[in-house]
mmCIF file with all atom_site columns, C-alpha atoms in Angstrom:
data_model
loop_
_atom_site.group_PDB
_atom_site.id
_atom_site.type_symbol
_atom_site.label_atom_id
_atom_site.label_alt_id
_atom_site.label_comp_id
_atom_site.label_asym_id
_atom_site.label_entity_id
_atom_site.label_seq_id
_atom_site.pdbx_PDB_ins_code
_atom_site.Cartn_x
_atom_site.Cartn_y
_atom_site.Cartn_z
_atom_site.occupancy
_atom_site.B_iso_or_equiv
_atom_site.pdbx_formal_charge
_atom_site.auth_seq_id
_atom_site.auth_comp_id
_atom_site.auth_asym_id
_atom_site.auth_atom_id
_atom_site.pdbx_PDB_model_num
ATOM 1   C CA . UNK A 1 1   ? 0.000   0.000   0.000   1.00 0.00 ? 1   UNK A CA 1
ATOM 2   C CA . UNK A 1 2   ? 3.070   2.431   0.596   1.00 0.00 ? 2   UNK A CA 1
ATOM 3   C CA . UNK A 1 3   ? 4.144   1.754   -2.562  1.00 0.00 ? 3   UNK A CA 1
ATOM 4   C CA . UNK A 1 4   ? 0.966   2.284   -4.129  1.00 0.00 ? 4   UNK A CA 1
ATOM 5   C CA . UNK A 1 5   ? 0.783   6.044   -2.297  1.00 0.00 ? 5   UNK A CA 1
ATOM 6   C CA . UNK A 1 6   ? 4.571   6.596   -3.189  1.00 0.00 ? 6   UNK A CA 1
ATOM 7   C CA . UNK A 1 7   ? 3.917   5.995   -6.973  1.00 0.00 ? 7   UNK A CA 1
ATOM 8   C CA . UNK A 1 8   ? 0.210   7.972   -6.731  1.00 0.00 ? 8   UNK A CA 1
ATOM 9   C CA . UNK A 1 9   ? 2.477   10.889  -5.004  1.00 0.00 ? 9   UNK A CA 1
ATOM 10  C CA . UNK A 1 10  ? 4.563   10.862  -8.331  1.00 0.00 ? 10  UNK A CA 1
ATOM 11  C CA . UNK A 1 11  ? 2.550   13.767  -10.949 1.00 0.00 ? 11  UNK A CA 1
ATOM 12  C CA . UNK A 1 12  ? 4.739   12.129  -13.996 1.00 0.00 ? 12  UNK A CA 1
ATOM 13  C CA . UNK A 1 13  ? 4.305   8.523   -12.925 1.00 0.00 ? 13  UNK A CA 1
ATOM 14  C CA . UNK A 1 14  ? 0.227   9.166   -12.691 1.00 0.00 ? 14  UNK A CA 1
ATOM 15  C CA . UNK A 1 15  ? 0.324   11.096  -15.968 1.00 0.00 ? 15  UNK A CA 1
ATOM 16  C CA . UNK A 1 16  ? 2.060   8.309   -17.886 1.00 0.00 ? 16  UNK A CA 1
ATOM 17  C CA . UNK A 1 17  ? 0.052   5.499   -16.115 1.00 0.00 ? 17  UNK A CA 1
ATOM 18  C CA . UNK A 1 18  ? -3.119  7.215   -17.127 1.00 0.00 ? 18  UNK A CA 1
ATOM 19  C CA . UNK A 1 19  ? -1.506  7.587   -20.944 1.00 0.00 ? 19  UNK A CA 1
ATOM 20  C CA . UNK A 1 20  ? -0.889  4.068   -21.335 1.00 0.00 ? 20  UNK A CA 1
ATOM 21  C CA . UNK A 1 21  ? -4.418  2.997   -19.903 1.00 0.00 ? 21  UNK A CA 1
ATOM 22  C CA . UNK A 1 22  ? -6.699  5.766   -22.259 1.00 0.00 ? 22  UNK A CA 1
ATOM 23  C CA . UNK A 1 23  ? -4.324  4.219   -25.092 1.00 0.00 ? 23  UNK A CA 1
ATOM 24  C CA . UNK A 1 24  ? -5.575  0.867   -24.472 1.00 0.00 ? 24  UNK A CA 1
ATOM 25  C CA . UNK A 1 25  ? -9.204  1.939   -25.089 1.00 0.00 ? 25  UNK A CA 1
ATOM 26  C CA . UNK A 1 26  ? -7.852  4.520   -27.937 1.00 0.00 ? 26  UNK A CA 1
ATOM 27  C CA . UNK A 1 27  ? -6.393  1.560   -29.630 1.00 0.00 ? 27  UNK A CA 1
ATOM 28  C CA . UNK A 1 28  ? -9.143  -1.242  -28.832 1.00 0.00 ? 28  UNK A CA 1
ATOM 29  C CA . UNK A 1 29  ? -6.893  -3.493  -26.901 1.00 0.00 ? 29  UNK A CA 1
ATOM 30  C CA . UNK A 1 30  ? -8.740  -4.352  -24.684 1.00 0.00 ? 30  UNK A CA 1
ATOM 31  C CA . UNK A 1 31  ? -11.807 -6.182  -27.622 1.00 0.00 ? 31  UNK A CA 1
ATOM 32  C CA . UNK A 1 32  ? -10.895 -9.474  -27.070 1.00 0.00 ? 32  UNK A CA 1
ATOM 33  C CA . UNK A 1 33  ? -11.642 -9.556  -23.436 1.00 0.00 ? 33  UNK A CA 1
ATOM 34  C CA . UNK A 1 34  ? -14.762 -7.133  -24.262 1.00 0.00 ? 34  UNK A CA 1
ATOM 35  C CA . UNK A 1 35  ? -15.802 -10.008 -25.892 1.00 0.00 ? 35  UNK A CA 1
ATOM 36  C CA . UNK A 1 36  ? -15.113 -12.663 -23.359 1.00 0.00 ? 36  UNK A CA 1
ATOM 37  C CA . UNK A 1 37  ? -17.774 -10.641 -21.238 1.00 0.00 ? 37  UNK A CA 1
ATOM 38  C CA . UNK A 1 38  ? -19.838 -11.203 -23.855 1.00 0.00 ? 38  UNK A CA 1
ATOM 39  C CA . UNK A 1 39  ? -22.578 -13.888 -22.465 1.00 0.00 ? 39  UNK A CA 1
ATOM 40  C CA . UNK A 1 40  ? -24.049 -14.912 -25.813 1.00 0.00 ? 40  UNK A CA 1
ATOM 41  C CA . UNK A 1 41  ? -25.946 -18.042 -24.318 1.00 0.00 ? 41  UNK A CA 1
ATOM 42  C CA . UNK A 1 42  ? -27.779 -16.354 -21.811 1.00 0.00 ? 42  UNK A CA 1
ATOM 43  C CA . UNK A 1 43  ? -31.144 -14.423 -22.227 1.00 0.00 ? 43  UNK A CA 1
ATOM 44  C CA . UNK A 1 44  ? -30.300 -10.844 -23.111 1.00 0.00 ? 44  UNK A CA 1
ATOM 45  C CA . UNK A 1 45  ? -32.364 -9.115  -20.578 1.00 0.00 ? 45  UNK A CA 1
ATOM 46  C CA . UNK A 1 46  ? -29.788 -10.941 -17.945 1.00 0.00 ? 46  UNK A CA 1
ATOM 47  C CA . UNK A 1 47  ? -26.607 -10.366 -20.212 1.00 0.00 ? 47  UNK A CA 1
ATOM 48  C CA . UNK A 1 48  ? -23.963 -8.017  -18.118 1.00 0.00 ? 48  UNK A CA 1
ATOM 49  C CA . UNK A 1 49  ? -22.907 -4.782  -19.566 1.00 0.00 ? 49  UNK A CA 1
ATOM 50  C CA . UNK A 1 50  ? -19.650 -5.021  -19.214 1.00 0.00 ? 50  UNK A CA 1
ATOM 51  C CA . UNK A 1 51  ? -19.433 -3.319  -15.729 1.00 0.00 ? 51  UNK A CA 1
ATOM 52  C CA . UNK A 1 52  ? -16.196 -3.731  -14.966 1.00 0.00 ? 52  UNK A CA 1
ATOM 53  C CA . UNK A 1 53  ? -14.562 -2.007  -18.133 1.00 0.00 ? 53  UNK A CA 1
ATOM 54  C CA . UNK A 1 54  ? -17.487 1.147   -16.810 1.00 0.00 ? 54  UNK A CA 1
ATOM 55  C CA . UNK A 1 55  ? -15.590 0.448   -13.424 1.00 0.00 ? 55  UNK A CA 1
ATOM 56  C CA . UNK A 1 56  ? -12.114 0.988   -14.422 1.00 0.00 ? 56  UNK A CA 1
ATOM 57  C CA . UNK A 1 57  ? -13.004 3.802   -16.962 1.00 0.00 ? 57  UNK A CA 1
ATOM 58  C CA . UNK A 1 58  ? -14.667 5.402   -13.614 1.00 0.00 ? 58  UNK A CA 1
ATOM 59  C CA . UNK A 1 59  ? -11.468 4.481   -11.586 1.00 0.00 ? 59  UNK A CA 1
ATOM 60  C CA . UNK A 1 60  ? -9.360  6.045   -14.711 1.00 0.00 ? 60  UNK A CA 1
ATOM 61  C CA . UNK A 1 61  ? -11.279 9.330   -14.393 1.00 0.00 ? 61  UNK A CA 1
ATOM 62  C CA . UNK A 1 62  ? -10.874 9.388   -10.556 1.00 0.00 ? 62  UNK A CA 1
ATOM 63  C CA . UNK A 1 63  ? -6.977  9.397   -11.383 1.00 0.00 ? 63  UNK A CA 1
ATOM 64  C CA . UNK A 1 64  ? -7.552  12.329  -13.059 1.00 0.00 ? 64  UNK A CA 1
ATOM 65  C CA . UNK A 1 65  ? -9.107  14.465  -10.201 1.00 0.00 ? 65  UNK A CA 1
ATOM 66  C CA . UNK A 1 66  ? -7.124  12.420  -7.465  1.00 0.00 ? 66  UNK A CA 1
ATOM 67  C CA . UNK A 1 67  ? -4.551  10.738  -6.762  1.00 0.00 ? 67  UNK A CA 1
ATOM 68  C CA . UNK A 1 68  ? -5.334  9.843   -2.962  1.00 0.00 ? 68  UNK A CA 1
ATOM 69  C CA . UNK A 1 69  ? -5.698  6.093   -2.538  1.00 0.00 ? 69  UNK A CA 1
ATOM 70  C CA . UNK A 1 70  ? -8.700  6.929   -0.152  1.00 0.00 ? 70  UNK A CA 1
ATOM 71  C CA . UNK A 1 71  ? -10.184 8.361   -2.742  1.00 0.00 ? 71  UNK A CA 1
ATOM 72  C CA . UNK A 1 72  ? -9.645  5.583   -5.590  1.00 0.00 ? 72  UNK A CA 1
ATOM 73  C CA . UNK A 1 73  ? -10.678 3.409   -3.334  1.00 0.00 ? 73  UNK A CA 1
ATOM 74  C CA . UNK A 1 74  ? -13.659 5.294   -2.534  1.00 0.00 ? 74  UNK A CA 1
ATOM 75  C CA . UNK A 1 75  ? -14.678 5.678   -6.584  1.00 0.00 ? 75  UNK A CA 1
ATOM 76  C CA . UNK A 1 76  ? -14.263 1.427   -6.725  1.00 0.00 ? 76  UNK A CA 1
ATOM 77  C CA . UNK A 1 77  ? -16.283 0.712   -3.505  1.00 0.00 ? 77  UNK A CA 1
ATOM 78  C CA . UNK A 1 78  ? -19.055 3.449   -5.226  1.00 0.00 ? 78  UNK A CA 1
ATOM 79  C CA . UNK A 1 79  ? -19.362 1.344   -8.462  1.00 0.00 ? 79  UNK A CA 1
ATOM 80  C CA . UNK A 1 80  ? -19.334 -1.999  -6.703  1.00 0.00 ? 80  UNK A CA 1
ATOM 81  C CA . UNK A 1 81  ? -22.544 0.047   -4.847  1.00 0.00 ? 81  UNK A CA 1
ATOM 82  C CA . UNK A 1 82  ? -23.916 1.005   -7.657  1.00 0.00 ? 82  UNK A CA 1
ATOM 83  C CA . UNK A 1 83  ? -23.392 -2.361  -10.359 1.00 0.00 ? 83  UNK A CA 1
ATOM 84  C CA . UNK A 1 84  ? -23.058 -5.096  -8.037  1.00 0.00 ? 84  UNK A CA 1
ATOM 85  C CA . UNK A 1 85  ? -24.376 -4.806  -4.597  1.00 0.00 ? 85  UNK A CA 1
ATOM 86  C CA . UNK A 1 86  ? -27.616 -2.637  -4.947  1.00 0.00 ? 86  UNK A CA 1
ATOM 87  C CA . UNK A 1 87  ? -28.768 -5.084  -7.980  1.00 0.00 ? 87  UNK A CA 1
ATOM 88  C CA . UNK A 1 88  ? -28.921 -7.746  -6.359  1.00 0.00 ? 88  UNK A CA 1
ATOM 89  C CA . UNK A 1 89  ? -32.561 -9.455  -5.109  1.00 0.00 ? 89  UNK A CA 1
ATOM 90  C CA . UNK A 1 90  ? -30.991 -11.634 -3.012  1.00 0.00 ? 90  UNK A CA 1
ATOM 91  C CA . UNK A 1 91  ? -28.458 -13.665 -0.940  1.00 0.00 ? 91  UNK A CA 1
ATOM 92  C CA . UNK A 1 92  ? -27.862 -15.935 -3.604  1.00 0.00 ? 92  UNK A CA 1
ATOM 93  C CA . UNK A 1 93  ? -28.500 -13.372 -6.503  1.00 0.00 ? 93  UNK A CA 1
ATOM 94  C CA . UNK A 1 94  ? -25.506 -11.593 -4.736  1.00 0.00 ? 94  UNK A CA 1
ATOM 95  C CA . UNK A 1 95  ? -23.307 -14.527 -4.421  1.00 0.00 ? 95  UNK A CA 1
ATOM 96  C CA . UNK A 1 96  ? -23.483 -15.060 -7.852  1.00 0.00 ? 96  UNK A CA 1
ATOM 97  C CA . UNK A 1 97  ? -23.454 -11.532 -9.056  1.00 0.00 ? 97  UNK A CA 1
ATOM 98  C CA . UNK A 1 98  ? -20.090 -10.467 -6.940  1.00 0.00 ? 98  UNK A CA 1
ATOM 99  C CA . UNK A 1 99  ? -18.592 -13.687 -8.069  1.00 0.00 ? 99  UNK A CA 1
ATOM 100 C CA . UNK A 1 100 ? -18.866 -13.352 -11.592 1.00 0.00 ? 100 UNK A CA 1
ATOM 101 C CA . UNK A 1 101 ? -17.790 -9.556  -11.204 1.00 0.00 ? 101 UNK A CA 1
ATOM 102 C CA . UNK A 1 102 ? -15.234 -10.967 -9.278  1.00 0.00 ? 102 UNK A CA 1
ATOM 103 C CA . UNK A 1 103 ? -13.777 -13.266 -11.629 1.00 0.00 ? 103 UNK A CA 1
ATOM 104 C CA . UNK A 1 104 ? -14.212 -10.341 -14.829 1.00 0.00 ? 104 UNK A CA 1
ATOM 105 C CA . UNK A 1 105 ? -12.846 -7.819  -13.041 1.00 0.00 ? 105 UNK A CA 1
ATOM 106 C CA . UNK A 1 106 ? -9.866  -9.699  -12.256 1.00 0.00 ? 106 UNK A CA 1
ATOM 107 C CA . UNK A 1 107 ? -9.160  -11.472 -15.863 1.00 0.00 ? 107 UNK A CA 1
ATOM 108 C CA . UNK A 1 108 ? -9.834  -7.444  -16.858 1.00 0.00 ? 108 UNK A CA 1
ATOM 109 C CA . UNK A 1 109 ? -7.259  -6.291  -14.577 1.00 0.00 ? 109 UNK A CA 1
ATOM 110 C CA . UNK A 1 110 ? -4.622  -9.305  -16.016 1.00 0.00 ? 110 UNK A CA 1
ATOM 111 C CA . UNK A 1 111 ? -5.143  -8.500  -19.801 1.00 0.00 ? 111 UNK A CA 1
ATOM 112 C CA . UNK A 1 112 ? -4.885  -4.611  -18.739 1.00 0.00 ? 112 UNK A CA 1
ATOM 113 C CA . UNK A 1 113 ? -1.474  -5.639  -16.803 1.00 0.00 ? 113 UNK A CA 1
ATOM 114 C CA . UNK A 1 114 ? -0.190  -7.947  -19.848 1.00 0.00 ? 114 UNK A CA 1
ATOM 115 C CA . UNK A 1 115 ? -1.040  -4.992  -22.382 1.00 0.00 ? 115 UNK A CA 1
ATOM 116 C CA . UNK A 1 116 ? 0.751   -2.333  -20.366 1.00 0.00 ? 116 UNK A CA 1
ATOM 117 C CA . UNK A 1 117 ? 3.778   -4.909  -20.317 1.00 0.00 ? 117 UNK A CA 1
ATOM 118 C CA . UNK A 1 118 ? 4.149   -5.217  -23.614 1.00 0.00 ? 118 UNK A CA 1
ATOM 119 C CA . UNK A 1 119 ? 3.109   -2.320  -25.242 1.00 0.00 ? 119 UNK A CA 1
ATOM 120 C CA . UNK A 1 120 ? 3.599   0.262   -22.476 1.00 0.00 ? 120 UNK A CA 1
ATOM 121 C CA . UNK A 1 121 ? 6.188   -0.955  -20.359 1.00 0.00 ? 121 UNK A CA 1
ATOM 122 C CA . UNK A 1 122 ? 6.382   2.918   -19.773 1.00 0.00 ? 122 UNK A CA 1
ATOM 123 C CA . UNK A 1 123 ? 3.270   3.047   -18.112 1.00 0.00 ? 123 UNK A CA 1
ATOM 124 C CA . UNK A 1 124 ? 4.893   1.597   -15.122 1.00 0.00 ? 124 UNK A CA 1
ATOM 125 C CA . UNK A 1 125 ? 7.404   4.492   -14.114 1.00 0.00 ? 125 UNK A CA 1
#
């Protein structure tokens, strides 16, 4: 976590971090695990809309007005609110819900990590 605030405290660090991550929507990187999200089999009116690429375009924007961990963290735990937690009708609704945002978010959060690596190995200071 000190690590995280010591690179956040960095202006030129945050500015290229942000670069590299509005490239990889500028330049569409990131369609192949838009269409992983893609639930194709299941009834359209229950087919996700891709809220975790709306989350980290949302935590993206917060690193333009902030670059306080608190208040990051505060932007995720809002969308979570808002796309996950507030949805759901039930227990088991939400079981299922925060898992499968769970799992997304984090195979998201890889391909975002590999595509930085190889294509923006700048991105990480």
């Amino acid at each position: 976590l000190q690590t995280v605030r010591a690179l956040l405290n960095n202006n030129s660090t945050v500015t290229v971090l942000r670069s590299g991550l509005h490239a990889i929507f500028n330049e569409k990187s990131l369609d192949v695990t838009k269409d992983l999200f893609q639930e194709k089999f299941r009834n359209p009116k229950k087919r996700q809309k891709n809220i975790q690429l709306k989350c980290l375009k949302n935590f993206i924007s917060s690193l333009t007005s902030s670059t306080d961990i608190r208040d990051l963290l505060s932007c995720l735990s809002s969308d979570l609110q808002t796309f996950v937690i507030k949805p759901s009708k039930s227990k088991e609704a939400f079981k299922e819900q925060a898992s499968d945002f769970m799992l997304k978010w984090n195979l998201l959060l890889s391909n975002v990590g590999k595509i930085l690596t190889i294509n923006r190995t700048d991105s990480f200071g």
